[in-house]
Short mmCIF file of C-alpha atoms in Angstrom, two decimals:
data_model
loop_
_atom_site.label_atom_id
_atom_site.label_comp_id
_atom_site.label_asym_id
_atom_site.label_seq_id
_atom_site.Cartn_x
_atom_site.Cartn_y
_atom_site.Cartn_z
CA UNK A 1 211.49 183.84 -97.38
CA UNK A 2 212.02 182.60 -100.52
CA UNK A 3 213.87 185.54 -101.84
CA UNK A 4 217.45 185.38 -103.18
CA UNK A 5 218.88 185.57 -99.69
CA UNK A 6 216.97 182.42 -98.65
CA UNK A 7 217.78 180.63 -101.87
CA UNK A 8 221.52 181.17 -101.42
CA UNK A 9 221.51 180.36 -97.69
CA UNK A 10 219.66 177.13 -98.40
CA UNK A 11 222.31 176.18 -100.94
CA UNK A 12 219.85 176.24 -103.85
CA UNK A 13 221.60 178.94 -105.90
CA UNK A 14 225.05 177.46 -106.37
CA UNK A 15 227.89 178.76 -108.46
CA UNK A 16 231.44 177.55 -108.70
CA UNK A 17 234.20 179.67 -107.28
CA UNK A 18 235.43 182.28 -109.69
CA UNK A 19 238.86 181.90 -111.17
CA UNK A 20 240.11 184.66 -108.98
CA UNK A 21 238.52 183.20 -105.88
CA UNK A 22 239.17 179.50 -106.26
CA UNK A 23 241.38 178.12 -103.57
CA UNK A 24 241.35 181.25 -101.43
CA UNK A 25 241.63 180.74 -97.70
CA UNK A 26 239.99 182.74 -94.95
CA UNK A 27 241.67 186.00 -95.94
CA UNK A 28 240.65 189.55 -95.11
CA UNK A 29 238.34 189.73 -98.11
CA UNK A 30 236.46 186.68 -96.89
CA UNK A 31 236.21 188.03 -93.35
CA UNK A 32 235.02 191.41 -94.65
CA UNK A 33 232.19 189.85 -96.67
CA UNK A 34 231.32 187.40 -93.90
CA UNK A 35 231.05 190.21 -91.34
CA UNK A 36 228.74 192.14 -93.68
CA UNK A 37 226.44 189.13 -94.06
CA UNK A 38 226.34 188.37 -90.34
CA UNK A 39 225.85 192.00 -89.29
CA UNK A 40 223.16 192.86 -91.86
CA UNK A 41 221.11 189.72 -91.39
CA UNK A 42 221.38 189.84 -87.59
CA UNK A 43 220.28 193.50 -87.64
CA UNK A 44 217.36 192.62 -89.92
CA UNK A 45 216.36 189.68 -87.69
CA UNK A 46 216.47 191.77 -84.51
CA UNK A 47 214.36 194.52 -86.10
CA UNK A 48 211.96 191.85 -87.37
CA UNK A 49 211.53 190.42 -83.87
CA UNK A 50 211.07 193.87 -82.34
CA UNK A 51 208.13 194.47 -84.67
CA UNK A 52 206.23 191.47 -83.28
CA UNK A 53 207.14 191.78 -79.59
CA UNK A 54 205.81 195.33 -79.25
CA UNK A 55 203.72 195.85 -76.11
CA UNK A 56 200.56 196.60 -78.07
CA UNK A 57 201.16 193.57 -80.31
CA UNK A 58 201.51 193.52 -84.08
CA UNK A 59 198.96 191.53 -86.04
CA UNK A 60 199.39 192.82 -89.61
CA UNK A 61 201.71 190.21 -91.20
CA UNK A 62 200.41 190.54 -94.76
CA UNK A 63 200.61 194.34 -94.60
CA UNK A 64 204.24 193.98 -93.47
CA UNK A 65 204.84 191.68 -96.44
CA UNK A 66 203.28 194.35 -98.69
CA UNK A 67 205.70 196.97 -97.34
CA UNK A 68 208.64 194.60 -97.83
CA UNK A 69 207.73 193.70 -101.43
CA UNK A 70 206.96 197.32 -102.33
CA UNK A 71 210.33 198.56 -101.06
CA UNK A 72 212.20 195.78 -102.86
CA UNK A 73 210.28 196.53 -106.07
CA UNK A 74 211.51 200.13 -105.94
CA UNK A 75 215.14 199.08 -105.34
CA UNK A 76 215.20 196.41 -108.06
CA UNK A 77 213.42 198.76 -110.47
CA UNK A 78 216.10 201.41 -109.97
CA UNK A 79 218.81 198.78 -110.48
CA UNK A 80 217.25 197.75 -113.80
CA UNK A 81 217.30 201.34 -115.03
CA UNK A 82 220.88 201.90 -113.81
CA UNK A 83 222.00 198.74 -115.62
CA UNK A 84 220.53 200.12 -118.84
CA UNK A 85 217.46 197.89 -119.02
CA UNK A 86 213.83 198.80 -119.66
CA UNK A 87 211.76 199.08 -116.51
CA UNK A 88 208.75 197.19 -117.87
CA UNK A 89 210.47 194.68 -120.13
CA UNK A 90 211.67 191.13 -119.64
CA UNK A 91 208.54 189.53 -118.17
CA UNK A 92 208.01 185.79 -118.69
CA UNK A 93 205.08 183.70 -117.32
CA UNK A 94 207.42 181.85 -114.95
CA UNK A 95 207.92 185.10 -113.02
CA UNK A 96 204.27 184.95 -111.97
CA UNK A 97 204.72 181.50 -110.41
CA UNK A 98 207.90 182.68 -108.68
CA UNK A 99 206.05 185.67 -107.24
CA UNK A 100 203.16 183.63 -105.87
CA UNK A 101 205.39 180.99 -104.27
CA UNK A 102 207.66 183.61 -102.72
CA UNK A 103 204.65 185.60 -101.51
CA UNK A 104 203.28 182.51 -99.80
CA UNK A 105 206.65 181.90 -98.18
CA UNK A 106 207.10 185.43 -96.83
CA UNK A 107 203.46 185.86 -95.85
CA UNK A 108 203.37 182.56 -93.94
CA UNK A 109 206.69 183.33 -92.25
CA UNK A 110 205.48 186.74 -91.05
CA UNK A 111 202.12 185.31 -89.95
CA UNK A 112 203.90 182.56 -87.98
CA UNK A 113 205.57 185.20 -85.80
CA UNK A 114 202.17 186.22 -84.46
CA UNK A 115 201.92 182.73 -82.92
CA UNK A 116 205.54 181.70 -82.24
CA UNK A 117 208.66 183.04 -80.55
CA UNK A 118 211.21 184.28 -83.09
CA UNK A 119 213.80 181.75 -81.93
CA UNK A 120 211.36 178.85 -82.35
CA UNK A 121 210.51 180.06 -85.83
CA UNK A 122 214.22 180.41 -86.68
CA UNK A 123 215.06 176.92 -85.43
CA UNK A 124 212.22 175.34 -87.37
CA UNK A 125 213.49 177.06 -90.52
CA UNK A 126 216.74 175.10 -90.17
CA UNK A 127 214.79 172.09 -91.46
CA UNK A 128 214.49 173.65 -94.93
CA UNK A 129 217.32 171.50 -96.30
CA UNK A 130 215.23 168.41 -95.45
CA UNK A 131 212.35 169.63 -97.60
CA UNK A 132 214.79 170.32 -100.44
CA UNK A 133 216.14 166.76 -100.07
CA UNK A 134 212.67 165.22 -100.11
CA UNK A 135 211.75 167.40 -103.10
CA UNK A 136 214.70 165.94 -105.00
CA UNK A 137 213.54 162.42 -104.14
CA UNK A 138 209.90 163.09 -105.04
CA UNK A 139 210.39 165.17 -108.19
CA UNK A 140 213.63 163.79 -109.62
CA UNK A 141 213.72 160.29 -108.12
CA UNK A 142 217.02 161.12 -106.44
CA UNK A 143 218.16 158.48 -103.95
CA UNK A 144 218.16 159.42 -100.25
CA UNK A 145 220.77 157.53 -98.25
CA UNK A 146 220.28 155.92 -94.86
CA UNK A 147 222.71 158.44 -93.33
CA UNK A 148 220.55 161.30 -94.63
CA UNK A 149 217.44 159.76 -93.08
CA UNK A 150 219.25 159.41 -89.75
CA UNK A 151 220.33 163.07 -89.88
CA UNK A 152 216.73 164.03 -90.72
CA UNK A 153 215.47 162.00 -87.76
CA UNK A 154 217.88 163.88 -85.45
CA UNK A 155 216.74 167.19 -86.89
CA UNK A 156 213.03 166.59 -86.40
CA UNK A 157 213.46 164.93 -83.02
CA UNK A 158 215.25 168.07 -81.86
CA UNK A 159 212.54 170.30 -83.33
CA UNK A 160 209.77 168.27 -81.68
CA UNK A 161 211.41 168.39 -78.24
CA UNK A 162 212.22 172.12 -78.61
CA UNK A 163 208.60 172.78 -79.54
CA UNK A 164 207.44 170.79 -76.50
CA UNK A 165 209.80 172.76 -74.23
CA UNK A 166 208.55 176.05 -75.68
CA UNK A 167 204.94 174.95 -75.30
CA UNK A 168 205.50 174.26 -71.59
CA UNK A 169 207.33 177.54 -70.86
CA UNK A 170 206.04 180.14 -73.32
CA UNK A 171 202.57 181.52 -74.05
CA UNK A 172 203.61 182.28 -77.65
CA UNK A 173 203.50 178.78 -79.08
CA UNK A 174 200.56 177.40 -81.06
CA UNK A 175 199.99 174.64 -83.57
CA UNK A 176 198.85 177.32 -86.03
CA UNK A 177 202.31 178.93 -85.82
CA UNK A 178 204.03 175.61 -86.51
CA UNK A 179 201.76 174.94 -89.50
CA UNK A 180 202.49 178.40 -90.92
CA UNK A 181 206.23 177.83 -90.50
CA UNK A 182 206.03 174.48 -92.30
CA UNK A 183 204.00 176.16 -95.07
CA UNK A 184 206.74 178.78 -95.37
CA UNK A 185 209.39 176.07 -95.64
CA UNK A 186 207.50 174.15 -98.31
CA UNK A 187 206.91 177.34 -100.28
CA UNK A 188 210.56 178.34 -99.92
CA UNK A 189 211.81 175.02 -101.29
CA UNK A 190 209.43 175.24 -104.26
CA UNK A 191 210.19 178.93 -104.83
CA UNK A 192 213.93 178.28 -104.83
CA UNK A 193 213.61 175.74 -107.62
CA UNK A 194 211.39 178.07 -109.65
CA UNK A 195 213.83 180.95 -109.22
CA UNK A 196 216.71 178.78 -110.33
CA UNK A 197 214.76 177.69 -113.40
CA UNK A 198 213.91 181.31 -114.26
CA UNK A 199 217.53 182.41 -113.81
CA UNK A 200 218.76 179.66 -116.13
CA UNK A 201 216.43 180.36 -119.05
CA UNK A 202 218.27 180.37 -122.37
CA UNK A 203 217.58 181.56 -125.88
CA UNK A 204 216.54 185.07 -124.88
CA UNK A 205 219.94 186.67 -125.62
CA UNK A 206 220.24 188.02 -122.07
CA UNK A 207 223.08 187.77 -119.59
CA UNK A 208 222.66 186.03 -116.22
CA UNK A 209 222.60 189.41 -114.50
CA UNK A 210 219.80 190.67 -116.75
CA UNK A 211 217.73 187.54 -116.15
CA UNK A 212 218.28 187.86 -112.40
CA UNK A 213 217.29 191.56 -112.48
CA UNK A 214 214.14 190.68 -114.46
CA UNK A 215 213.23 187.94 -112.01
CA UNK A 216 213.73 190.02 -108.87
CA UNK A 217 211.80 193.01 -110.22
CA UNK A 218 208.79 191.12 -111.54
CA UNK A 219 208.40 188.73 -108.63
CA UNK A 220 208.51 191.58 -106.12
CA UNK A 221 206.14 193.74 -108.20
CA UNK A 222 203.60 190.94 -108.75
CA UNK A 223 203.88 189.92 -105.11
CA UNK A 224 203.25 193.51 -103.98
CA UNK A 225 200.17 193.79 -106.21
CA UNK A 226 198.73 190.51 -104.90
CA UNK A 227 199.45 191.64 -101.32
CA UNK A 228 197.70 194.91 -102.04
CA UNK A 229 194.61 193.07 -103.29
CA UNK A 230 194.56 190.70 -100.30
CA UNK A 231 195.00 193.42 -97.67
CA UNK A 232 192.38 195.61 -99.38
CA UNK A 233 189.87 192.73 -99.35
CA UNK A 234 190.51 191.73 -95.74
CA UNK A 235 190.66 195.29 -94.39
CA UNK A 236 194.26 194.88 -93.28
CA UNK A 237 195.30 197.69 -95.66
CA UNK A 238 193.21 200.25 -93.77
CA UNK A 239 194.53 198.97 -90.44
CA UNK A 240 198.08 199.16 -91.78
CA UNK A 241 197.67 202.75 -92.93
CA UNK A 242 196.34 203.68 -89.50
CA UNK A 243 199.29 201.88 -87.92
CA UNK A 244 201.81 203.83 -90.03
CA UNK A 245 200.12 207.12 -89.09
CA UNK A 246 200.15 206.39 -85.36
CA UNK A 247 203.34 204.31 -85.05
CA UNK A 248 206.24 205.65 -83.02
CA UNK A 249 209.57 206.53 -84.62
CA UNK A 250 211.05 203.37 -83.07
CA UNK A 251 208.41 201.16 -84.65
CA UNK A 252 208.96 202.72 -88.08
CA UNK A 253 212.74 202.34 -87.73
CA UNK A 254 212.29 198.66 -86.86
CA UNK A 255 210.25 198.11 -90.04
CA UNK A 256 212.79 199.99 -92.15
CA UNK A 257 215.69 198.11 -90.55
CA UNK A 258 214.03 194.75 -91.20
CA UNK A 259 213.48 195.52 -94.88
CA UNK A 260 216.65 197.36 -95.81
CA UNK A 261 219.23 195.51 -93.71
CA UNK A 262 217.97 192.19 -95.05
CA UNK A 263 218.14 193.42 -98.63
CA UNK A 264 221.62 194.87 -98.07
CA UNK A 265 222.86 191.44 -96.95
CA UNK A 266 222.06 189.79 -100.28
CA UNK A 267 224.99 191.16 -102.33
CA UNK A 268 227.87 190.21 -99.99
CA UNK A 269 226.43 186.70 -99.69
CA UNK A 270 226.28 186.35 -103.48
CA UNK A 271 229.88 187.58 -103.65
CA UNK A 272 230.93 184.91 -101.14
CA UNK A 273 229.43 182.22 -103.36
CA UNK A 274 230.97 183.69 -106.53
CA UNK A 275 234.46 184.41 -105.21
CA UNK A 276 234.86 181.39 -102.92
CA UNK A 277 232.37 178.52 -102.99
CA UNK A 278 228.97 177.44 -101.76
CA UNK A 279 230.42 175.57 -98.78
CA UNK A 280 232.14 178.73 -97.51
CA UNK A 281 228.88 180.63 -97.88
CA UNK A 282 227.05 177.86 -95.99
CA UNK A 283 229.51 178.16 -93.09
CA UNK A 284 228.86 181.92 -92.92
CA UNK A 285 225.08 181.54 -93.07
CA UNK A 286 225.20 178.84 -90.38
CA UNK A 287 227.24 181.16 -88.15
CA UNK A 288 224.78 183.96 -88.91
CA UNK A 289 221.92 181.79 -87.67
CA UNK A 290 223.80 181.04 -84.45
CA UNK A 291 224.44 184.77 -83.90
CA UNK A 292 220.79 185.58 -84.66
CA UNK A 293 219.60 182.86 -82.29
CA UNK A 294 221.92 184.02 -79.50
CA UNK A 295 221.17 187.72 -79.92
CA UNK A 296 217.45 187.01 -79.74
CA UNK A 297 217.85 185.59 -76.24
CA UNK A 298 220.17 188.43 -75.22
CA UNK A 299 217.95 191.30 -76.41
CA UNK A 300 214.55 189.66 -75.92
CA UNK A 301 214.64 187.61 -72.70
CA UNK A 302 212.55 184.45 -72.88
CA UNK A 303 212.51 181.04 -71.17
CA UNK A 304 215.47 178.82 -72.09
CA UNK A 305 215.78 175.54 -70.19
CA UNK A 306 218.15 172.59 -70.44
CA UNK A 307 215.51 170.92 -72.59
CA UNK A 308 215.68 173.90 -74.98
CA UNK A 309 219.49 173.68 -75.11
CA UNK A 310 219.69 169.93 -75.71
CA UNK A 311 216.96 169.84 -78.35
CA UNK A 312 218.41 172.89 -80.15
CA UNK A 313 221.82 171.21 -80.31
CA UNK A 314 220.23 168.03 -81.70
CA UNK A 315 218.23 169.93 -84.32
CA UNK A 316 221.16 172.12 -85.41
CA UNK A 317 223.44 169.09 -85.57
CA UNK A 318 220.97 167.23 -87.78
CA UNK A 319 220.51 170.24 -90.06
CA UNK A 320 224.28 170.73 -90.36
CA UNK A 321 224.78 167.04 -91.19
CA UNK A 322 222.12 167.20 -93.89
CA UNK A 323 223.69 170.31 -95.39
CA UNK A 324 227.17 168.75 -95.38
CA UNK A 325 225.82 165.59 -97.04
CA UNK A 326 224.26 167.75 -99.77
CA UNK A 327 227.54 169.62 -100.26
CA UNK A 328 229.31 166.28 -100.76
CA UNK A 329 226.93 165.16 -103.50
CA UNK A 330 228.48 164.92 -107.02
CA UNK A 331 228.34 168.14 -109.02
CA UNK A 332 225.12 168.56 -110.92
CA UNK A 333 222.99 166.36 -108.66
CA UNK A 334 221.79 169.09 -106.32
CA UNK A 335 218.50 170.85 -106.74
#
């Protein structure tokens, strides 16, 4: 998680509407971009879930993270060259911290899927805005209102009850999976702030696009190298190579779909933020999560009781309220 897609969907990479996009309604351009975001991210999510629900099981989460970071390194490296930049230039020490925090986020998120249903993992990720809010209170001393605490209580009450319902009806629910998901959320909140800081560096004579290209390339490259070292040490690299040699075409297509569809959804989401506003992008990402959640139950049948439905509604309602309260904060006070 926390790559640029997660940063934008969490509302942590915020830009004002462009002059040409300010005040636009839900026109065809908006619908076109929104459909791209929803389709690409839903496709990526479905492929991601298929990887972990295979009959023979998939227990190579760090190797999957290595494949993801390696592919993204290649794409961002090509983009740097196409944009006229030097492939190996532009590194700053902050990129190393960004890479480690994002690696922890993605690695923990993938590892959590070995222990949790995809829908449970997705619902728990809706609490990310709470961790961002608490981070603002802890780091910046930003006041948290009583209404925000009530919304947070609704969110976590819903998550707790949903987890209890899943524990009673599904064999794929463990405390380890919940802890890994929480670790991913904490890392994502921290990574988002680091990425924003790196993107806003000044005094280097570079444009925002150049700084963003530098950040994406170096954090993916460093993350891939660290993943390589970890998988080599643990033996997961050898197991992963064997898996790639023996995997079916369907399994390989699922891995490719997860990596490339997710990456392809980044640009239209950034365009939504740039041409319209962050609130419009938040609406689209919220709808995308609903579509992802629903499609998971349609394509991958799993227990879903009234307790699941009620707790999910409570959790989503709390998360939406927290997000709306953040959107209503005065300009410049958000993380």
